[in-house]
mmCIF file of C-alpha atoms in Angstrom:
data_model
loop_
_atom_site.group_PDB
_atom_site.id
_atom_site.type_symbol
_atom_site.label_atom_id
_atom_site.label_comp_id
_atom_site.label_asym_id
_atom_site.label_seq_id
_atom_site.Cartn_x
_atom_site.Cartn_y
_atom_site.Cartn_z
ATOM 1 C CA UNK V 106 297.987 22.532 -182.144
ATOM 2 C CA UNK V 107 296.523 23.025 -185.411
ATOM 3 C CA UNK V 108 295.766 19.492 -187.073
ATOM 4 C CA UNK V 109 297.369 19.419 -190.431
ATOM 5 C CA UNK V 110 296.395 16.052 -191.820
ATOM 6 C CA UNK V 111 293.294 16.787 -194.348
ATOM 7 C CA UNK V 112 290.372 14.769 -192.796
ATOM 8 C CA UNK V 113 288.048 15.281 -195.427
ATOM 9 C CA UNK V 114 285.667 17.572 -192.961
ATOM 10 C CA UNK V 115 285.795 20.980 -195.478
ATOM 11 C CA UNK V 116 282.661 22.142 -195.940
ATOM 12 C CA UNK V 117 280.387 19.971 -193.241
ATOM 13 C CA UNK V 118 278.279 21.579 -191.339
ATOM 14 C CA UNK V 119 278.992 20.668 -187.231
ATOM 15 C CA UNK V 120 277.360 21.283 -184.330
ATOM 16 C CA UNK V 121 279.798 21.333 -180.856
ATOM 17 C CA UNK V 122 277.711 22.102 -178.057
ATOM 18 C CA UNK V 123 279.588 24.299 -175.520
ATOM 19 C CA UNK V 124 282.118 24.779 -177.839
ATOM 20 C CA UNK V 125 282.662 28.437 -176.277
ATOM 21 C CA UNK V 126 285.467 27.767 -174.143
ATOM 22 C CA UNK V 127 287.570 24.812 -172.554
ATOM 23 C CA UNK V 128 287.654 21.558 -174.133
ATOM 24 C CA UNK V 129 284.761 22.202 -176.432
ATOM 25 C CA UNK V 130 286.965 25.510 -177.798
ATOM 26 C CA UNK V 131 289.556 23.235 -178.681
ATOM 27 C CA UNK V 132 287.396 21.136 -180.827
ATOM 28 C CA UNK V 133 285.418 23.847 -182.486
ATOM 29 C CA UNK V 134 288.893 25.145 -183.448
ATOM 30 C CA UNK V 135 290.471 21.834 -184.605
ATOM 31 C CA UNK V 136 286.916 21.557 -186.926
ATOM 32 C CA UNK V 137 287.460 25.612 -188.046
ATOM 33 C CA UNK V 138 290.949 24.428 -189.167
ATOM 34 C CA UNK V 139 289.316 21.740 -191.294
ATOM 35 C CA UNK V 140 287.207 24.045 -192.893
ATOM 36 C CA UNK V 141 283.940 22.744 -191.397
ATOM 37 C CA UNK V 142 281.445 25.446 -190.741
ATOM 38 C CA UNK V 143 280.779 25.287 -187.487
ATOM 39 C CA UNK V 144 277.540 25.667 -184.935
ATOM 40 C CA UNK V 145 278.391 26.396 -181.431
ATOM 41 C CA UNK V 146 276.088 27.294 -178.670
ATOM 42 C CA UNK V 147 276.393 27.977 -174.428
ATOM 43 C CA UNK V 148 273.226 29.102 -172.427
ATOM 44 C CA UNK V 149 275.181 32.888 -172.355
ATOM 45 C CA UNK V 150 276.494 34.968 -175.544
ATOM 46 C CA UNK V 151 280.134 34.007 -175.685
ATOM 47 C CA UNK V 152 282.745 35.328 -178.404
ATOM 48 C CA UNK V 153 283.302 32.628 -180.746
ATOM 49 C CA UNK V 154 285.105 32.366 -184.394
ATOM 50 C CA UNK V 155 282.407 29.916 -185.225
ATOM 51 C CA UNK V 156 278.501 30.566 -185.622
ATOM 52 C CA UNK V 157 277.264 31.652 -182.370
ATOM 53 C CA UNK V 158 272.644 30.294 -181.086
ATOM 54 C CA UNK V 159 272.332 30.627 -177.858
ATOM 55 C CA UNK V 160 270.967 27.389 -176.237
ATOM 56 C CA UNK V 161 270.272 25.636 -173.151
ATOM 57 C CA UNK V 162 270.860 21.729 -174.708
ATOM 58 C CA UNK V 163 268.432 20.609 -171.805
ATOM 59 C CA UNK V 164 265.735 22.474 -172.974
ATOM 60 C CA UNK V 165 264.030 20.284 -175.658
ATOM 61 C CA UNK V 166 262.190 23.413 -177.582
ATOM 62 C CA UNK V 167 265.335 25.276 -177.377
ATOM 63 C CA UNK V 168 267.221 21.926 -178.890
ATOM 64 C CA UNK V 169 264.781 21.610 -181.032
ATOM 65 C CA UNK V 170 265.155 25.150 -182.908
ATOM 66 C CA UNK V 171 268.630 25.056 -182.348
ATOM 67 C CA UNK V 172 268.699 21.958 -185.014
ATOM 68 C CA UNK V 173 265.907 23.447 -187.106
ATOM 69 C CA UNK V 174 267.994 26.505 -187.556
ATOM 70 C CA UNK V 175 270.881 25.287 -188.393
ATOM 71 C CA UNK V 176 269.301 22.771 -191.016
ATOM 72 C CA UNK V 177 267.345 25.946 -192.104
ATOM 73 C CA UNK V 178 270.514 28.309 -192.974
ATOM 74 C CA UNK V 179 272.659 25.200 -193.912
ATOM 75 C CA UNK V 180 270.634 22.899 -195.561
ATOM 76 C CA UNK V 181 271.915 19.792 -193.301
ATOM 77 C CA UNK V 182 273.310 19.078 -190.489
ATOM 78 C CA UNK V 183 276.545 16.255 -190.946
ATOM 79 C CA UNK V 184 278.407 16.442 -187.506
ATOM 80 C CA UNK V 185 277.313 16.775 -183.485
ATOM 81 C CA UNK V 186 279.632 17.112 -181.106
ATOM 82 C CA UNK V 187 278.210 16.752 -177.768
ATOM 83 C CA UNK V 188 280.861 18.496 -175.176
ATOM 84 C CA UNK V 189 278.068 20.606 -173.106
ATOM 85 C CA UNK V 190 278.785 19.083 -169.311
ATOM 86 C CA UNK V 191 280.486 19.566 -166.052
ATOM 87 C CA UNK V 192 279.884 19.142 -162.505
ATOM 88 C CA UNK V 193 281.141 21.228 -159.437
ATOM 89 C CA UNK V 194 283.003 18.931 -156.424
ATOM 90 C CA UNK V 195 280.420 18.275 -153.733
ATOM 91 C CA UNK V 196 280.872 15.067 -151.741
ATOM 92 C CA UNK V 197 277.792 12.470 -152.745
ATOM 93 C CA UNK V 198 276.457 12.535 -148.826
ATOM 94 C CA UNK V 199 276.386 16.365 -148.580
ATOM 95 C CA UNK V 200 274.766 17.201 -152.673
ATOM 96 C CA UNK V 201 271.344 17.798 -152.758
ATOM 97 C CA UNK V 202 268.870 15.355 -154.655
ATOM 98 C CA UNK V 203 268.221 18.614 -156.992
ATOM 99 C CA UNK V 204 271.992 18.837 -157.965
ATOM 100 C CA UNK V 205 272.443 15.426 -158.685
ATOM 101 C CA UNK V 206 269.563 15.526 -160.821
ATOM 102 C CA UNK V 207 270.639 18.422 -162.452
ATOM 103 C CA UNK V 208 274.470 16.627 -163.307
ATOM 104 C CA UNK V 209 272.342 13.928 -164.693
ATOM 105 C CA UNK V 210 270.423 15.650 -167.006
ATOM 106 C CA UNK V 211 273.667 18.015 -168.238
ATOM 107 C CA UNK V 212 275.487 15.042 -168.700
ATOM 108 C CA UNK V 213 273.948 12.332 -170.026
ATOM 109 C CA UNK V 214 269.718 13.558 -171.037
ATOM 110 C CA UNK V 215 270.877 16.347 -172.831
ATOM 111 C CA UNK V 216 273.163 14.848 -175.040
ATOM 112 C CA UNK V 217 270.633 12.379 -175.595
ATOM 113 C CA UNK V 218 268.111 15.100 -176.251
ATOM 114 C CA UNK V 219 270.723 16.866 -178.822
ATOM 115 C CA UNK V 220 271.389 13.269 -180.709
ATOM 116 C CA UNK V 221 267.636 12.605 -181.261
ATOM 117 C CA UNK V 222 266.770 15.969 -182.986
ATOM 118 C CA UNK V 223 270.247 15.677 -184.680
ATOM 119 C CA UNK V 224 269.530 11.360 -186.128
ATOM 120 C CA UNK V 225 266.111 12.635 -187.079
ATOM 121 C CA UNK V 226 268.002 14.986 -189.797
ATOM 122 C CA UNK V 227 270.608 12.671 -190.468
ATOM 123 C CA UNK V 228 268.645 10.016 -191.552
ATOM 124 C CA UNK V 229 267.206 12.078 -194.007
ATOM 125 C CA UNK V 230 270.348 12.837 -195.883
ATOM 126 C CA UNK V 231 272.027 11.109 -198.414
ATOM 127 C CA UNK V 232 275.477 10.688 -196.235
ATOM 128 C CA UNK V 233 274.167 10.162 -193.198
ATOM 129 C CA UNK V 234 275.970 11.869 -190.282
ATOM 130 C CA UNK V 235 278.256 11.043 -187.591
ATOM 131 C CA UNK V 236 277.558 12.301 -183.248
ATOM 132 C CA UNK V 237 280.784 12.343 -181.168
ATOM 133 C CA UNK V 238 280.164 11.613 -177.286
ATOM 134 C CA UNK V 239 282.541 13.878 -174.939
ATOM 135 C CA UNK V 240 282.486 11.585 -172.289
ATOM 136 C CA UNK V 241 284.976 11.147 -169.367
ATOM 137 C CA UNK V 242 287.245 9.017 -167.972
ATOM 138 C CA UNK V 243 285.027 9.387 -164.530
ATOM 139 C CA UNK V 244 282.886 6.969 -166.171
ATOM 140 C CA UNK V 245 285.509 4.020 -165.974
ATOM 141 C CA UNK V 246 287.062 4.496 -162.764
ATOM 142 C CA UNK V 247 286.010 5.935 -159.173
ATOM 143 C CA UNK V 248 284.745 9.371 -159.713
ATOM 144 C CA UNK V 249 284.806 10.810 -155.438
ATOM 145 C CA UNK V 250 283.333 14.735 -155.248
ATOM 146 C CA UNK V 251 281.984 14.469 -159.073
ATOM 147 C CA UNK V 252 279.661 10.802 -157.966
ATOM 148 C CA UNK V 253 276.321 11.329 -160.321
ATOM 149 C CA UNK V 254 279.110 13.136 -162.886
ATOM 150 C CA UNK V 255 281.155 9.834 -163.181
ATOM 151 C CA UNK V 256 277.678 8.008 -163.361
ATOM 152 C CA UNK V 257 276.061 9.896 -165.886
ATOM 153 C CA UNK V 258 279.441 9.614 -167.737
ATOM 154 C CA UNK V 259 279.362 6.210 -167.726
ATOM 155 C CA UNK V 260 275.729 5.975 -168.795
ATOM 156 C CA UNK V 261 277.154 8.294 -171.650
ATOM 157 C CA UNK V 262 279.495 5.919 -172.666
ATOM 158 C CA UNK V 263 276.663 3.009 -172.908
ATOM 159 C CA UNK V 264 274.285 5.557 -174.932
ATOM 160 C CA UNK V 265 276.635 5.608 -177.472
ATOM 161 C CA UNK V 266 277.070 1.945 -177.946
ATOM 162 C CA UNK V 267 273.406 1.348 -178.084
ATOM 163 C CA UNK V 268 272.619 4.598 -180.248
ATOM 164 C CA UNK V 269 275.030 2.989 -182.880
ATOM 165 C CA UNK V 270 273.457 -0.025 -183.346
ATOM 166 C CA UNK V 271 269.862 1.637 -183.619
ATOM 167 C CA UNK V 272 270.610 4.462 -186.135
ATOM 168 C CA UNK V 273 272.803 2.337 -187.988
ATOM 169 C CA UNK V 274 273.931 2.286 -190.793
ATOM 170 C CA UNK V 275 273.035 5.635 -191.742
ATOM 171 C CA UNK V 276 273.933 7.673 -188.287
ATOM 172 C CA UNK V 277 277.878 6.892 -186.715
ATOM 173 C CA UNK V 278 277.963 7.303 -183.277
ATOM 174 C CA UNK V 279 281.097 7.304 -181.152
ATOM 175 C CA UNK V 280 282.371 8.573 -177.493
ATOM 176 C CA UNK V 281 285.798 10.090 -176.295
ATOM 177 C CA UNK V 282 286.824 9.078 -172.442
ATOM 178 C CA UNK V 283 288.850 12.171 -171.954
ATOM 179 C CA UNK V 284 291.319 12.339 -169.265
ATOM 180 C CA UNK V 285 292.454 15.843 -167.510
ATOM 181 C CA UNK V 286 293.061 18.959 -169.821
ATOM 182 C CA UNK V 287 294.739 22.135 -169.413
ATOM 183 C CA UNK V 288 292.075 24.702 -170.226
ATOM 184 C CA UNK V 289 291.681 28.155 -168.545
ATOM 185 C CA UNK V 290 289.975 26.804 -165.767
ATOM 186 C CA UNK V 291 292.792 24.395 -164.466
ATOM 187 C CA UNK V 292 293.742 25.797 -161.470
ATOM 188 C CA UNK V 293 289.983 26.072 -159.887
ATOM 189 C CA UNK V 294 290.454 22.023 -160.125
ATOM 190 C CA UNK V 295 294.042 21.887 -159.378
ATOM 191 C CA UNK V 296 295.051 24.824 -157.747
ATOM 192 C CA UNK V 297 298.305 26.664 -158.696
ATOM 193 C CA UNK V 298 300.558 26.542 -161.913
ATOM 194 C CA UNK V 299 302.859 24.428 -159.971
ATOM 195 C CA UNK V 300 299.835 21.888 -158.948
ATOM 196 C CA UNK V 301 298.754 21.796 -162.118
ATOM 197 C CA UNK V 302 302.190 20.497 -163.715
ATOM 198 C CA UNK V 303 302.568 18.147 -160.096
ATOM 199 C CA UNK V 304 299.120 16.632 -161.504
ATOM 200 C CA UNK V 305 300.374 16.240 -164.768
ATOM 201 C CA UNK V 306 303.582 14.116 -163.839
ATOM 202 C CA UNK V 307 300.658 11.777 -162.406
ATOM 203 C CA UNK V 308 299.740 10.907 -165.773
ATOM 204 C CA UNK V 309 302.068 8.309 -167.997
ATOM 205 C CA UNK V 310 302.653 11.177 -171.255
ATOM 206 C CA UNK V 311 303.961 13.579 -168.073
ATOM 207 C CA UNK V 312 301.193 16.436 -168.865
ATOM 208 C CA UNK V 313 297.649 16.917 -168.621
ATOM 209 C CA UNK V 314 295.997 17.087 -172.521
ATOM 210 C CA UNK V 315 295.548 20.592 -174.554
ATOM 211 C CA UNK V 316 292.044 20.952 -175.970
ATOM 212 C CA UNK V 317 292.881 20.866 -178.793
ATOM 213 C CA UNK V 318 294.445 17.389 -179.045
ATOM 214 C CA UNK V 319 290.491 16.414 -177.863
ATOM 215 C CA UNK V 320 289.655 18.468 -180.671
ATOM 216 C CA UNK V 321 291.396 16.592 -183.150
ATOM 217 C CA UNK V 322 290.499 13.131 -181.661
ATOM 218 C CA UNK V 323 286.869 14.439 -182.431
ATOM 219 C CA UNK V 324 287.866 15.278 -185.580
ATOM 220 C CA UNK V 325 289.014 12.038 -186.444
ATOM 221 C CA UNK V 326 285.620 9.910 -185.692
ATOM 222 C CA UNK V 327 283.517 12.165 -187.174
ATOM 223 C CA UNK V 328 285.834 12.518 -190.320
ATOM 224 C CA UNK V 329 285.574 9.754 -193.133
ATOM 225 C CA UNK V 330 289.119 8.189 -191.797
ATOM 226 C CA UNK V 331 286.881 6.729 -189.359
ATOM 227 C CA UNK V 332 283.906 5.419 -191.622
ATOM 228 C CA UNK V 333 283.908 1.865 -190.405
ATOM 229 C CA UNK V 334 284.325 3.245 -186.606
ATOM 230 C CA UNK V 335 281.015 3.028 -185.035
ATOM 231 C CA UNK V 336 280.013 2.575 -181.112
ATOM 232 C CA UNK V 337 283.502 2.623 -180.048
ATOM 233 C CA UNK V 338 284.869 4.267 -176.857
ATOM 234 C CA UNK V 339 288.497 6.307 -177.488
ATOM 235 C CA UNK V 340 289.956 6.660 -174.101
ATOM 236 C CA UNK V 341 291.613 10.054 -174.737
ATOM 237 C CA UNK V 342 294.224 9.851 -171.722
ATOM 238 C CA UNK V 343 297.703 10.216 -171.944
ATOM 239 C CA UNK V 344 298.083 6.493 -170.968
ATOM 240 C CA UNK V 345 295.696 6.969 -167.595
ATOM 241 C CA UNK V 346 296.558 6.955 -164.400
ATOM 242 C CA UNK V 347 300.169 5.153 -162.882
ATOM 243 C CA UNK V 348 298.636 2.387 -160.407
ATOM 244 C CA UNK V 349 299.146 4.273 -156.791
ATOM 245 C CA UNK V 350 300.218 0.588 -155.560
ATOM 246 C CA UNK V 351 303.471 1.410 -157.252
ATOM 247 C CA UNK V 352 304.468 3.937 -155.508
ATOM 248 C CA UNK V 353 304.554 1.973 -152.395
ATOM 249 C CA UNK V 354 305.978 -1.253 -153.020
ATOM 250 C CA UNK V 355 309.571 -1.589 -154.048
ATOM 251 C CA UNK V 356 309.781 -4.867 -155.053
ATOM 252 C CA UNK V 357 309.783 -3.317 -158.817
ATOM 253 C CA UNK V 358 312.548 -0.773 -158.239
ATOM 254 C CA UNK V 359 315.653 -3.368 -157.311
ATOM 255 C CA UNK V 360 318.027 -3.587 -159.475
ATOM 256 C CA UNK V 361 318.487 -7.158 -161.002
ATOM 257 C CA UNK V 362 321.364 -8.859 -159.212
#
């Protein structure tokens, strides 16, 4: 879904991390449509429409050139998207210390790494710049299989708050809670077509989120529509999750006598 509204993004330069595929290909393609030149980057070569640097965001010398680079070719650096994350479902008692400090650092060090190098340009330019937090809705509610995921989403979530009021007022800094998304890997989560639409009824909207309709939430808080938005959470959602008490009790579905 192609965002039509002009958001005043032409020309910036933005970095998405893992904008390759999934959720992150649907905002690197909502920024494209802006006419933003866009920076992507995975730790393996990936076709892309946007600029392609291969980078592993929890390496800080590979961050590092990774934000050199692009300031290098470009001349600045306006927008970061952090999306790089994930987490495979392993129950908290049987994961290894090593995995859970591995989802930590994916989720919630590197982005922190990637914002650092990314304020240090920022605050050398004239507009400033504005970082976007792909967060998760794991970090608000119980998060069972994807534990340290939900946590380190959650300690996302407070990074941005406090990030805002440091690099203010020249560095905006915001965070998406994003619900569940179609994307091409849907059905390792879900299972089948038909499990993935059964999940989707779950949700109030009736559907599970395109990427692109992340993409263009992005869009929005890094755009200058959103100039006065700063350390604010957008729960990206479809309305959340229908209270499972509901389905059992059936005091709400009489009819009125």
């Amino acid at each position: 879904m192609p965002v039509k509204t002009d958001l005043g993004l032409a020309g910036a330069v933005v970095l998405v991390t893992g904008g390759v595929r999934g959720v992150g290909k649907g905002i690197t393609a909502v920024f494209l449509a802006q006419g933003a030149h866009v920076v992507t980057c995975a730790r393996r070569e990936a076709a892309t429409e946007a600029e392609f640097v291969r980078c592993d965001v929890r390496d800080e010398e590979q961050v590092s050139a990774l934000v050199g680079g692009i300031v290098a070719r470009h001349g600045r650096l306006d927008v970061v998207v952090n999306n790089a994350g994930g987490a495979p479902y392993v129950s908290a008692a049987d994961a290894s210390p090593r995995l859970h400090e591995k989802v930590v650092q994916l989720n919630l060090l590197a982005p922190l790494l990637v914002a650092q190098h990314a304020n240090a340009v920022m605050q050398r330019q004239a507009a400033g710049g504005s970082i976007v937090m792909i967060s998760s809705v794991s970090g608000t509610r119980p998060s069972p299989g994807t534990a340290a995921y939900g946590a380190a989403k959650a300690g996302l979530d407070s990074l941005a708050a406090s990030l805002a009021v440091e690099w203010a007022p020249k560095v905006r800094v915001n965070a998406l809670d994003v619900g569940m998304v179609r994307t091409e890997q849907s059905h390792l989560h879900y299972g089948s077509e038909a499990a993935v639409e059964a999940v989707g009824k779950t949700v109030p909207l009736g559907r599970l989120a395109e990427p692109e309709e992340v993409g263009a939430c992005a869009a929005f808080l890094a755009s200058p529509l959103a100039s006065y938005v700063s350390g604010a959470t957008l729960r990206v959602h479809g309305g959340g999750e229908v209270p499972a008490f509901l389905a059992a009790a059936d005091v709400n579905h009489r009819e009125d006598s």
